[in-house]
Short mmCIF file of C-alpha atoms in Angstrom, two decimals:
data_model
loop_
_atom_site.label_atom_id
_atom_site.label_comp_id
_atom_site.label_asym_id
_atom_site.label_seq_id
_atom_site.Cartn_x
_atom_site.Cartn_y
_atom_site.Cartn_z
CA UNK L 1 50.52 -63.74 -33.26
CA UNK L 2 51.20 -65.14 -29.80
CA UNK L 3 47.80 -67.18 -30.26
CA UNK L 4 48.50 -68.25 -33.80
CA UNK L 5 51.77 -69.68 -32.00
CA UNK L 6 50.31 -71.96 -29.25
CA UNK L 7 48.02 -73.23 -31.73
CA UNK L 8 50.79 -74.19 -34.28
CA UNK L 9 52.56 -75.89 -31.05
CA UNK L 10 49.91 -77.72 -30.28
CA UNK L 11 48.31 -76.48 -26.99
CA UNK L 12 45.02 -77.35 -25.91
CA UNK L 13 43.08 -75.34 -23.91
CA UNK L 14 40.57 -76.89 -21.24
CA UNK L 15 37.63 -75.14 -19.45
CA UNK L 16 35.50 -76.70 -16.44
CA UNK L 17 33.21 -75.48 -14.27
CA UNK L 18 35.65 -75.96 -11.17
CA UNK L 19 38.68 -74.73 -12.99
CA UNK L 20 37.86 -71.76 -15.37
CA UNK L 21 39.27 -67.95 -15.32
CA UNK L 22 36.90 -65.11 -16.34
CA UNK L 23 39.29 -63.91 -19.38
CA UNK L 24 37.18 -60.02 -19.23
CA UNK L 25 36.88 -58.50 -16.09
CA UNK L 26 33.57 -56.73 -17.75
CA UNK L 27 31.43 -59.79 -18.38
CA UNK L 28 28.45 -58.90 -16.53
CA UNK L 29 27.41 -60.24 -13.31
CA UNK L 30 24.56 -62.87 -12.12
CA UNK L 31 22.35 -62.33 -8.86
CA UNK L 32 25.43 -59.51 -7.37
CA UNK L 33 27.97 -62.47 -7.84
CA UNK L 34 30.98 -62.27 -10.16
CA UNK L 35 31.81 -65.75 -10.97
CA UNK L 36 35.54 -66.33 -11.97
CA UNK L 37 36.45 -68.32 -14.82
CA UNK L 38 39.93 -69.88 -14.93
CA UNK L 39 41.49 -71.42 -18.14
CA UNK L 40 44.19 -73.71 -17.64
CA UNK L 41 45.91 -74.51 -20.79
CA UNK L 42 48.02 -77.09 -21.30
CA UNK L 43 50.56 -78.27 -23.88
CA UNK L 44 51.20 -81.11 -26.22
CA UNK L 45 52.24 -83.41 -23.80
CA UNK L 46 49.61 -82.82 -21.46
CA UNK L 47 51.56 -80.07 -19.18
CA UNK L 48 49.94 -77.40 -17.40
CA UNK L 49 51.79 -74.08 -19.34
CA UNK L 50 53.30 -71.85 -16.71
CA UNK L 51 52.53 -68.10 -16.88
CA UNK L 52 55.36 -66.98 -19.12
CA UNK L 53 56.96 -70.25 -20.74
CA UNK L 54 56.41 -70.86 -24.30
CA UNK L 55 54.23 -74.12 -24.52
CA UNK L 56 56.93 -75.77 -26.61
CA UNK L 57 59.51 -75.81 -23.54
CA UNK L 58 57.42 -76.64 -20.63
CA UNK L 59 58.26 -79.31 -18.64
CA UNK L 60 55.47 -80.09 -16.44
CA UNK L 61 58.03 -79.85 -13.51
CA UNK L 62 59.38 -77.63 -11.63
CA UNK L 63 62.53 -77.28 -9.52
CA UNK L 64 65.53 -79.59 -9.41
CA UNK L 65 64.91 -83.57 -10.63
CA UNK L 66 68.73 -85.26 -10.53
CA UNK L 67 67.56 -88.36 -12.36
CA UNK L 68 65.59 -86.58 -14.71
CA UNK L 69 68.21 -83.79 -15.24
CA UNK L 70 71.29 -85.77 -15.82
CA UNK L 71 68.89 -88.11 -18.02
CA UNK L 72 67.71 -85.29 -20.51
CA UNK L 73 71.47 -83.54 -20.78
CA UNK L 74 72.55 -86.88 -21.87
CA UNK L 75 70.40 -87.51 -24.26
CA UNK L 76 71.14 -83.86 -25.65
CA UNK L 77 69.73 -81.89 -29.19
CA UNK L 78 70.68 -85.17 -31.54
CA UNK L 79 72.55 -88.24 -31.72
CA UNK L 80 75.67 -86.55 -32.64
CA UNK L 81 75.44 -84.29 -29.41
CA UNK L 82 74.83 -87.14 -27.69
CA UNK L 83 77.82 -88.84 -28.90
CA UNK L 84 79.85 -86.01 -27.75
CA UNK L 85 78.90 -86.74 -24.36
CA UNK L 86 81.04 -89.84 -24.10
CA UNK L 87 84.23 -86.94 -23.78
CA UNK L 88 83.03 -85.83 -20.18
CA UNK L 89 85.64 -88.44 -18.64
CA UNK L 90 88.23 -86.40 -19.96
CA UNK L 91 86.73 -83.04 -18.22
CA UNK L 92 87.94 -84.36 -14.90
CA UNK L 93 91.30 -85.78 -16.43
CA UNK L 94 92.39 -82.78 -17.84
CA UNK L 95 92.00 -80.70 -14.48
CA UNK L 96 93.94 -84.02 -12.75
CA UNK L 97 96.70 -83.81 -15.11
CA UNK L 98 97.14 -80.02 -14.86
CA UNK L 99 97.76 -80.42 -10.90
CA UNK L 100 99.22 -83.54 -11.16
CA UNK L 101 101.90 -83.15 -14.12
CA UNK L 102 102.26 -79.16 -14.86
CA UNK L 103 105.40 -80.03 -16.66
CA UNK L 104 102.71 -82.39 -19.28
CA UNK L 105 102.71 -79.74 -21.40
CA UNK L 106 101.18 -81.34 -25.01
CA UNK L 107 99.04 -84.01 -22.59
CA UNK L 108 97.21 -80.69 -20.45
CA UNK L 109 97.01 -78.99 -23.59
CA UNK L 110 95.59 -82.17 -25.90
CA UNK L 111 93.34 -82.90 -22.67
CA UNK L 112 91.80 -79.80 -21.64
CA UNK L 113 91.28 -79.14 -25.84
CA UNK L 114 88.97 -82.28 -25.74
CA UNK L 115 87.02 -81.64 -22.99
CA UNK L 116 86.06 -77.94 -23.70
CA UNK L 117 84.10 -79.94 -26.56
CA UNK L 118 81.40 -81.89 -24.18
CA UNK L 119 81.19 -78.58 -21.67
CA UNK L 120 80.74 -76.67 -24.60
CA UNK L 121 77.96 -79.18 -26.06
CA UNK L 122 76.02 -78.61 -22.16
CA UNK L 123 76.30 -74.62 -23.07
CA UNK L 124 74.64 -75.13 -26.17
CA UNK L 125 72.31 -77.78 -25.34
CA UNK L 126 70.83 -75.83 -21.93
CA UNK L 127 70.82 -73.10 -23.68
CA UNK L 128 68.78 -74.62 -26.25
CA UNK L 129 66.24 -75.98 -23.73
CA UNK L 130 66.20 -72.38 -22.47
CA UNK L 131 65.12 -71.07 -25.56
CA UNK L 132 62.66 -73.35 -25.94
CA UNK L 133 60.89 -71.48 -22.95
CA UNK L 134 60.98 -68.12 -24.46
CA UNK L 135 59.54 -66.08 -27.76
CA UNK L 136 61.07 -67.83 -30.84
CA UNK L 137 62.89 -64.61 -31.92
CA UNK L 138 64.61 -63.75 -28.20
CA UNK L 139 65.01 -67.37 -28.08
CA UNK L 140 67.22 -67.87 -31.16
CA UNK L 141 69.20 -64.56 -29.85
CA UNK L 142 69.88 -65.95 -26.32
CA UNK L 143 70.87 -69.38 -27.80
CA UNK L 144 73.27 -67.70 -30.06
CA UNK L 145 74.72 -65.49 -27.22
CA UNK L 146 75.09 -68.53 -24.70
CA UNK L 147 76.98 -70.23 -27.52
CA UNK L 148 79.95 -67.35 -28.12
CA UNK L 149 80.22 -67.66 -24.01
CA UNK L 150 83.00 -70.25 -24.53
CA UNK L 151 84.81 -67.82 -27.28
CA UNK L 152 84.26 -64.54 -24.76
CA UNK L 153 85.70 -66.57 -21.94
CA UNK L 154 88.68 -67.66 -24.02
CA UNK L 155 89.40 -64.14 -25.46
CA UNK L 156 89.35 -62.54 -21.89
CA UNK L 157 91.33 -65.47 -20.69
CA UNK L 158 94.17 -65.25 -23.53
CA UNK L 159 94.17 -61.35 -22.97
CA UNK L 160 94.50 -61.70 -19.56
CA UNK L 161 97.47 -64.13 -20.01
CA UNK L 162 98.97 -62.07 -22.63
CA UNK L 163 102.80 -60.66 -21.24
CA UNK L 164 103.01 -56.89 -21.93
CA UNK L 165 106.16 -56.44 -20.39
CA UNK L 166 108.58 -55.20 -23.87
CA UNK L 167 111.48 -56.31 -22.17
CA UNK L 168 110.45 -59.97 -22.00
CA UNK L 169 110.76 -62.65 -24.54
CA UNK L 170 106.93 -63.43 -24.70
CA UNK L 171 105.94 -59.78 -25.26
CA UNK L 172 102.40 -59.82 -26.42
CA UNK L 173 102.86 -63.56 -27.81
CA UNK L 174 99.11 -64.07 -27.41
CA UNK L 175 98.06 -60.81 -28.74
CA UNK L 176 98.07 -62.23 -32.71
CA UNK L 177 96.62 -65.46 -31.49
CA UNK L 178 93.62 -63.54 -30.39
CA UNK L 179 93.60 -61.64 -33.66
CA UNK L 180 93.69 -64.81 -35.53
CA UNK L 181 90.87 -66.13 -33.13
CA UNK L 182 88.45 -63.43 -34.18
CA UNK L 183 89.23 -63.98 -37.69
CA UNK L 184 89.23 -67.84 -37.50
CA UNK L 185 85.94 -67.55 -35.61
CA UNK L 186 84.40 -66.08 -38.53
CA UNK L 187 85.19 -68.61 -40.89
CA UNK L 188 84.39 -71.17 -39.06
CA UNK L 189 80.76 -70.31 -38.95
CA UNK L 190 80.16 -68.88 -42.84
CA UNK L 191 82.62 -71.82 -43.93
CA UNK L 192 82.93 -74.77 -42.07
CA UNK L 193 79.55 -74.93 -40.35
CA UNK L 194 77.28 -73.37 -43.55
CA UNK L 195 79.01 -75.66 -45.86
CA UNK L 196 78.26 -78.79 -43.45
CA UNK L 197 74.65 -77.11 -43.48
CA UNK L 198 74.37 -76.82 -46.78
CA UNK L 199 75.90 -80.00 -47.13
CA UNK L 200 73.53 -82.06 -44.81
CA UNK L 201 70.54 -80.52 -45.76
CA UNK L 202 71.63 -81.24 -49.61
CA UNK L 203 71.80 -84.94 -48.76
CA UNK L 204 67.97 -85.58 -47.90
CA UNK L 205 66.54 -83.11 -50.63
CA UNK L 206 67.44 -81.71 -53.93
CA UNK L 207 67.36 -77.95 -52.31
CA UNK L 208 66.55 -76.15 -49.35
CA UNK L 209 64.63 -72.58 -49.36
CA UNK L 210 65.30 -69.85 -47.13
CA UNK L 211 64.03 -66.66 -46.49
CA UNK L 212 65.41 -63.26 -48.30
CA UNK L 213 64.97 -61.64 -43.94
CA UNK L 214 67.89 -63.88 -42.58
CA UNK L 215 70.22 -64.48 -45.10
CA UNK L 216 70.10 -60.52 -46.80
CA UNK L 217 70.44 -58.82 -43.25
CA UNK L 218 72.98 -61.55 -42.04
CA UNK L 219 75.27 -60.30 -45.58
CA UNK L 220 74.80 -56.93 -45.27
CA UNK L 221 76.08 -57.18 -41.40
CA UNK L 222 79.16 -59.69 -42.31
CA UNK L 223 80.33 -57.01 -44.98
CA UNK L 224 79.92 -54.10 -42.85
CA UNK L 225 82.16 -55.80 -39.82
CA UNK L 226 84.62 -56.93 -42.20
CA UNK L 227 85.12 -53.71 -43.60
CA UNK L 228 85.17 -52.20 -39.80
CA UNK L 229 87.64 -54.92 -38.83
CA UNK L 230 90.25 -54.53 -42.40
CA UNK L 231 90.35 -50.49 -41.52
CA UNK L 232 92.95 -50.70 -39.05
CA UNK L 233 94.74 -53.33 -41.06
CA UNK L 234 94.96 -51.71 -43.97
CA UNK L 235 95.99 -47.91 -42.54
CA UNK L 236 99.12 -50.03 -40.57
CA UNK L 237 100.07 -51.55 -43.73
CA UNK L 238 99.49 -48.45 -46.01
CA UNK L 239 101.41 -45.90 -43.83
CA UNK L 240 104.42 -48.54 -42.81
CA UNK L 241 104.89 -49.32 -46.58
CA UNK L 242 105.04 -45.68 -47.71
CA UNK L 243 107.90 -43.48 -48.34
CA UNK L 244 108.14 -40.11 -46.38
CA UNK L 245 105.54 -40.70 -43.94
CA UNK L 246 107.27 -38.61 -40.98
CA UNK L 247 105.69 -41.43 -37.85
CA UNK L 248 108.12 -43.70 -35.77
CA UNK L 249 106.64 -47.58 -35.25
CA UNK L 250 105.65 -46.46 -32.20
CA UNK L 251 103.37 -43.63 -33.12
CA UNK L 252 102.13 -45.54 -36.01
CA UNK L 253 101.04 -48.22 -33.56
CA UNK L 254 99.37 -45.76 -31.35
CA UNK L 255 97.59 -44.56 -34.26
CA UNK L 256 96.12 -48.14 -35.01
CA UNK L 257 95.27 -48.61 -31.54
CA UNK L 258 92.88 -45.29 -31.02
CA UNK L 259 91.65 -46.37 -34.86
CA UNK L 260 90.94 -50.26 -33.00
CA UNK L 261 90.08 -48.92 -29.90
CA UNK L 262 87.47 -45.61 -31.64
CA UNK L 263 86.15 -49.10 -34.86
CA UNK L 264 85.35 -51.41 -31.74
CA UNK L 265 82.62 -48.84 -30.20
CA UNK L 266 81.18 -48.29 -33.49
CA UNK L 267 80.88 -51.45 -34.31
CA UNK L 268 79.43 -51.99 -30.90
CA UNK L 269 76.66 -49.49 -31.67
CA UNK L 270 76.20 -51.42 -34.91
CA UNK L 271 75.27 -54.64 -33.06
CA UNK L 272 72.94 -53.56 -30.59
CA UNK L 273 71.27 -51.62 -33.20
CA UNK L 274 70.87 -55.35 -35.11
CA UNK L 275 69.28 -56.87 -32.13
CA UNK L 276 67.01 -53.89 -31.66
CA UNK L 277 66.32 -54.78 -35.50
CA UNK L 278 65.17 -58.31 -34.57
CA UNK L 279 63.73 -58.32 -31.40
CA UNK L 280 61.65 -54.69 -31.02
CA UNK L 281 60.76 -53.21 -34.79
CA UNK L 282 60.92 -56.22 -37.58
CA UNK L 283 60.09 -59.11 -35.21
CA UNK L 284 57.09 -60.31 -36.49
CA UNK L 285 59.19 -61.04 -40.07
CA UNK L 286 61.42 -63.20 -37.96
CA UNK L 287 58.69 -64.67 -36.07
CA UNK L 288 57.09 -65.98 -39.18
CA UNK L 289 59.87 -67.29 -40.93
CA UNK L 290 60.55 -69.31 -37.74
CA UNK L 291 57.32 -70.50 -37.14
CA UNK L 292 57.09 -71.43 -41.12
CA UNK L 293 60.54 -73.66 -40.68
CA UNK L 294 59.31 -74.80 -37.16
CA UNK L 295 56.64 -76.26 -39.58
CA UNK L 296 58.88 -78.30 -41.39
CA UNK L 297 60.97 -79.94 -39.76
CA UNK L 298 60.89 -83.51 -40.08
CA UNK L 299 61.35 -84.29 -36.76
CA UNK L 300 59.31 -81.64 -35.19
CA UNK L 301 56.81 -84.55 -33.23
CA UNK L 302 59.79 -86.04 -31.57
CA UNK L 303 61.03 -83.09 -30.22
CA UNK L 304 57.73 -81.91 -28.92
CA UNK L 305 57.53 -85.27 -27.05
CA UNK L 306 61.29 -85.24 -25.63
CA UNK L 307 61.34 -84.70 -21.54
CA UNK L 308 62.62 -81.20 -21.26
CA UNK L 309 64.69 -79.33 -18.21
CA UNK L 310 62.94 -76.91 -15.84
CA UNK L 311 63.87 -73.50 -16.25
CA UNK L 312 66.35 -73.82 -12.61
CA UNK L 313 67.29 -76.83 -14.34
CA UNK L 314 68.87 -75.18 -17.45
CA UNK L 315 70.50 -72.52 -15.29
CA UNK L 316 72.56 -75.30 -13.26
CA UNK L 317 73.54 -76.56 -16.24
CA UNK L 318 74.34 -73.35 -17.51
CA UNK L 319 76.62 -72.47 -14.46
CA UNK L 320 78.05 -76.03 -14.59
CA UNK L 321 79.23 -76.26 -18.07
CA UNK L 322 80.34 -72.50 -18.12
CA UNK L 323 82.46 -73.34 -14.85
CA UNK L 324 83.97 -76.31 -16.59
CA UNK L 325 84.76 -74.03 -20.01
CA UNK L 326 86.48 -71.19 -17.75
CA UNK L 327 88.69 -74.07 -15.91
CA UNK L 328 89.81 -75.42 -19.04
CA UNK L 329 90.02 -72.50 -20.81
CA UNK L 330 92.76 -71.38 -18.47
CA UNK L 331 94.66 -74.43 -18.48
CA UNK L 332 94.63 -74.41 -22.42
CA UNK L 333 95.77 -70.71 -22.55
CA UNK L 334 98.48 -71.24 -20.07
CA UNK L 335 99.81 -74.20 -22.60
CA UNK L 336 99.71 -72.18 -25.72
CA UNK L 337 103.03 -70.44 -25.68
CA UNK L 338 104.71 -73.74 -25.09
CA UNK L 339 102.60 -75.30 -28.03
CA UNK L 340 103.52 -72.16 -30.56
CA UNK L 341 107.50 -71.68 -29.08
CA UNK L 342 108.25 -75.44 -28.38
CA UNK L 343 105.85 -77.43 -31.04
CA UNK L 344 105.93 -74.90 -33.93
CA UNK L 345 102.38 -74.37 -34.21
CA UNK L 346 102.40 -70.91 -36.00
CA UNK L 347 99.98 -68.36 -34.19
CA UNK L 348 97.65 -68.51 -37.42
CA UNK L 349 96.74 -72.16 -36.84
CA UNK L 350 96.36 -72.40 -33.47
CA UNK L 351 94.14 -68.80 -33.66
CA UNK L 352 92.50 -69.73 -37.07
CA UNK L 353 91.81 -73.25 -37.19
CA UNK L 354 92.72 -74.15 -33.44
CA UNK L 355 90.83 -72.46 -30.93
CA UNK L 356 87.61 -71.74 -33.28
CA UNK L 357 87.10 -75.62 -34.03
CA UNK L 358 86.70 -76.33 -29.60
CA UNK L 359 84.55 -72.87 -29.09
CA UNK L 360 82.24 -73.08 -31.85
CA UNK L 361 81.55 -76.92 -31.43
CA UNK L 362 78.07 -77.23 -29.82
CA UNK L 363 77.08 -74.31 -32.03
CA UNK L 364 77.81 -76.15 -35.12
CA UNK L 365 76.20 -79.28 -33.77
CA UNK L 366 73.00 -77.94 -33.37
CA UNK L 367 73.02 -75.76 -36.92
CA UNK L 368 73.89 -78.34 -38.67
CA UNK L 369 71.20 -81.20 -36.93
CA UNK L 370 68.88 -78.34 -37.78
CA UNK L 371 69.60 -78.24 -41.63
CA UNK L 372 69.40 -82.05 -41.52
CA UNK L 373 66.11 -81.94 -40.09
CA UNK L 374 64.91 -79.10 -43.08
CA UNK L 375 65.16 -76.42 -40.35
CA UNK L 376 67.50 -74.10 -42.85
CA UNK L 377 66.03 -70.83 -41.29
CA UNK L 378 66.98 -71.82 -38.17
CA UNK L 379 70.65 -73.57 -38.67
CA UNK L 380 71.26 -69.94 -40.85
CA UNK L 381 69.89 -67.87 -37.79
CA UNK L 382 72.68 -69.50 -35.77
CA UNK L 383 75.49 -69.39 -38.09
CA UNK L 384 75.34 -66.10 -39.18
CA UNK L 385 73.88 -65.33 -35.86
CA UNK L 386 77.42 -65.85 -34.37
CA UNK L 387 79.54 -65.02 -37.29
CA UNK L 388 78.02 -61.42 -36.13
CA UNK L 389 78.00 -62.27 -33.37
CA UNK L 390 81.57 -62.28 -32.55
CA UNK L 391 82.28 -59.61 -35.60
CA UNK L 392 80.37 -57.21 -33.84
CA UNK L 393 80.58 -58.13 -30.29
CA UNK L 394 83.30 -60.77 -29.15
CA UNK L 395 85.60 -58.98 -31.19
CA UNK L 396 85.12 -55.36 -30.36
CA UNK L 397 84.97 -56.10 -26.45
CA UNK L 398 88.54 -57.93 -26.47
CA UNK L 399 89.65 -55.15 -27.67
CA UNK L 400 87.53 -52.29 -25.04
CA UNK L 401 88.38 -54.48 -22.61
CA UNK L 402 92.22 -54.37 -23.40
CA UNK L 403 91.56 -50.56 -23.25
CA UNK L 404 90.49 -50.61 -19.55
CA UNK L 405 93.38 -53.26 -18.76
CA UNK L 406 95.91 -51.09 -20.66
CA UNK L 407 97.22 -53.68 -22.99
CA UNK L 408 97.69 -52.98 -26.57
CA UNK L 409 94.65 -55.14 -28.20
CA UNK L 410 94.17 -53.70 -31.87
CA UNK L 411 92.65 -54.78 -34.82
CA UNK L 412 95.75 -54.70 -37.03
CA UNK L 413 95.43 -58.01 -38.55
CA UNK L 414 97.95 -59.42 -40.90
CA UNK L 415 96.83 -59.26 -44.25
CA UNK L 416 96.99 -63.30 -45.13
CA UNK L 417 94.04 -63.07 -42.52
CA UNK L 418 92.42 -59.89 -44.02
CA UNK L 419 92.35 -60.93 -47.51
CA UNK L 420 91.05 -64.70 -46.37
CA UNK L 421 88.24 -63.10 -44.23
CA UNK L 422 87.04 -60.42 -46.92
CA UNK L 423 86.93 -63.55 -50.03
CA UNK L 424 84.69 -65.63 -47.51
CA UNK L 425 82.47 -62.67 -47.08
CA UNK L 426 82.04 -62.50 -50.62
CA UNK L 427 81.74 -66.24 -51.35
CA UNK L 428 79.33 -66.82 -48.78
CA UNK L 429 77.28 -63.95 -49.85
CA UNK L 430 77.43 -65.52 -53.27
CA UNK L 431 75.76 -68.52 -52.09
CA UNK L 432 73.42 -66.94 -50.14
CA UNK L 433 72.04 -64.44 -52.58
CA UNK L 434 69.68 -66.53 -54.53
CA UNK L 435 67.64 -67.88 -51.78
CA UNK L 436 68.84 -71.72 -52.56
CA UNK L 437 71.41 -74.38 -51.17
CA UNK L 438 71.99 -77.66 -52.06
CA UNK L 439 75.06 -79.85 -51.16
CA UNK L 440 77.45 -78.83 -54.10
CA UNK L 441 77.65 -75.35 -52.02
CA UNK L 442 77.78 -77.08 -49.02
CA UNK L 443 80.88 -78.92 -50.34
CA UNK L 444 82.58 -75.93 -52.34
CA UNK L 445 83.21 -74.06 -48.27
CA UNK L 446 84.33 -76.57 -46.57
CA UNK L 447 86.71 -77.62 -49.57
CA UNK L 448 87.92 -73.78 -48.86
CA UNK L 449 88.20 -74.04 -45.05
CA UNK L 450 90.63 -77.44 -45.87
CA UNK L 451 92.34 -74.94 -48.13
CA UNK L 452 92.58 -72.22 -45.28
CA UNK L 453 93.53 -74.41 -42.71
CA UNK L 454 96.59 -76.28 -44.99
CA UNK L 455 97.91 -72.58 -45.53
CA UNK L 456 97.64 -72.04 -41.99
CA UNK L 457 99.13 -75.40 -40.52
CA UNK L 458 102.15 -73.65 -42.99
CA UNK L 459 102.01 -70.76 -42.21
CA UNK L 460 105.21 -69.33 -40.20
CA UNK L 461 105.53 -67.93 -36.83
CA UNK L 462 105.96 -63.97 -36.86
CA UNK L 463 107.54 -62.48 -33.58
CA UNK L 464 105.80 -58.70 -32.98
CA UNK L 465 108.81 -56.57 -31.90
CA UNK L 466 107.12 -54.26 -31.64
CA UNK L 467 102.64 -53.06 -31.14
#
């Protein structure tokens, strides 16, 4: 397979008499000499491959470049991307204002909201140019993980933040947001960003085909976390409902926590068993359907010809952009109990429709350039990729890590959010089932995320007294 692959990318391989590698150590030997043979192969573009790079993501430099580096990033995955990066003025602005005016409260909050966009587009875009480097399924996995980064960082940051103190106004204030987060998360991904997919893709051809291995395993998953993540929910609002039940608030809540707490490990389990899935027993499935779209993408020459980063190159920009995201991800928590208290922005927007929209952004630029380009395998990979992503992951480690911090993180979401999750599920699945998409699909979710979001935007601000 791993030969089949360099010759699909286009990789030449060049022998001489001066610069040839004996490829079996028992080819016999001439006059009690062993003559070494060394094959250099080389790329598309005429680079040497190095020892362990994919031929599709080698440079033909090595080290640090400046010129070269900041040129590339710039011109990032597509021209959309690239018009994102005319937002990195406000990445310094937003960490001026925040020293300079702390008492700016909408202005830190507005600024540091816009520039998680253009770090967030350098996460995804290195991480792209990493995965370029690597096998195509590990590749597509790393990608997807590097993209939740901004999400994990803003869920640790907002738990971090949250007040736990029950005698103080703002007790757990942020926990709901993060609820809603998860939740909103989700939909972003199988609404928003499928239906733009779907949508794209629709625009350039009559349908798109993709394969039964991405889309059936990516449903199955989605319906198993949403029925791990509703448990909780529904037990709460079962048992506080009921007549007779002999439990205090308090017990009941300590009951949904060590249900929360007891769902996130399991769930846990459940995704590191799905990446065993792709990566060690049923890779070669994934490997061909990737190579197949790989295939057809319309603008598979150009991309082959693009200058690409080194691999210390992508891991700068790596560390940059994810130092920027933590920055402003701590400014923009710090603002959100002024935004919700002051500004009545209910919890369920900001945590919904909010916070999802900035952490998911470079994410849904790239899946949906891919679609455009007839890469549907691929933009599906990295939509459903992180739905389960943070349904099986994100999600569940907010809440172990709330365990080892001691705050009361649970999974007891309200059920407006329950119900809103669990009819996505199914309508996505719908859509997926028969193998097709065209942009009538595409524009049926998104016309349900405007839907969510409206019923969000009114939905009101609930104070927890108690969790």
């Amino acid at each position: 397979m791993f030969g089949r692959r360099r010759e699909k990318s286009g990789v030449a391989t060049h022998t001489s008499g001066q610069d040839i590698e004996l490829a079996n150590s028992h080819e016999p030997k001439q006059d009690g000499v062993h003559h070494k043979h060394h094959h250099s192969v080389f790329n598309h573009n005429g680079h040497k491959v190095t020892k362990g790079i994919h031929p599709d993501g080698e440079s033909g430099r090595k080290g640090v470049h400046p010129h070269h580096f900041l040129r590339i990033s710039a011109r990032s995955t597509s021209k959309v991307s690239m018009a994102v990066n005319v937002l990195w003025p406000f990445v310094p602005a937003a960490i001026a204002v925040r020293y300079a005016r702390p008492d700016a409260h909408v202005w830190i909050f507005a600024l540091n909201y816009i520039a998680m966009v253009p770090t967030a587009n350098l996460i995804g875009f290195a991480g792209q140019e990493l995965a370029r480097k690597l096998p195509k399924v590990f590749g597509v996995l790393l990608e997807t993980f590097l993209g939740g980064i901004v999400e994990i960082v803003l869920f640790m940051v907002l738990l971090r933040k949250n007040n736990d103190d029950p005698a103080a106004e703002t007790y757990n204030q942020l926990i709901p947001v993060i609820r809603a987060a998860i939740l909103g998360s989700i939909l972003a991904n199988l609404l928003l960003c499928m239906g733009f997919c779907f949508f794209a893709g629709g625009l350039r051809r009559d349908e798109q085909d993709f394969d039964g291995a991405i889309s059936e395993v990516g449903s199955g998953l989605l319906l198993t976390a949403g029925f791990g993540l509703m448990i909780p929910a529904a037990f709460h609002t079962s048992l506080s409902r009921a007549e007779g039940v002999d439990l205090t608030p308090e017990e009941l809540s300590h009951k949904v926590l060590t249900i929360s707490r007891v769902t996130s490990a399991v769930l846990f389990m459940a995704f590191f068993l799905y990446v065993w899935f792709q990566m060690r027993t049923h890779h070669g499935i994934y490997d061909a359907v990737l190579e197949k779209d790989e295939e057809r993408d319309h603008d598979r020459h150009k991309d082959l010809k693009k200058a690409k980063l080194t691999l210390t190159e992508c891991i700068i920009a790596l560390v940059i952009a994810i130092t920027c995201v933590c920055l402003h991800a701590v400014f923009l928590v710090e603002e959100i109990e002024f935004i919700v208290e002051k500004r009545h922005v209910s919890d369920s927007f900001m945590g919904l429709i909010l916070v999802p929209l900035v952490e998911k952004a470079a994410e849904h630029l790239t899946a949906v350039d891919e679609a455009w380009d007839n890469q549907i395998n691929f933009a599906l990979a990295h939509v459903l990729g992180a739905a389960i992503q943070t349904a099986l992951f994100n999600g569940p480690l907010v809440v172990i890590v709330g365990w080892g911090l001691n705050k009361a993180m649970d999974l007891n979401f309200e059920i407006f959010n329950a119900v809103i999750l669990i009819l996505a599920i199914i309508v996505t699945g719908n859509f997926l089932r028969d193998g097709k998409s065209n942009y009538l699909e595409g524009a049926l979710c998104i016309f349900i995320y405007i839907i969510i979001a409206v019923t969000a935007f009114n939905y009101p601000h609930v104070k927890y007294s108690v969790q």
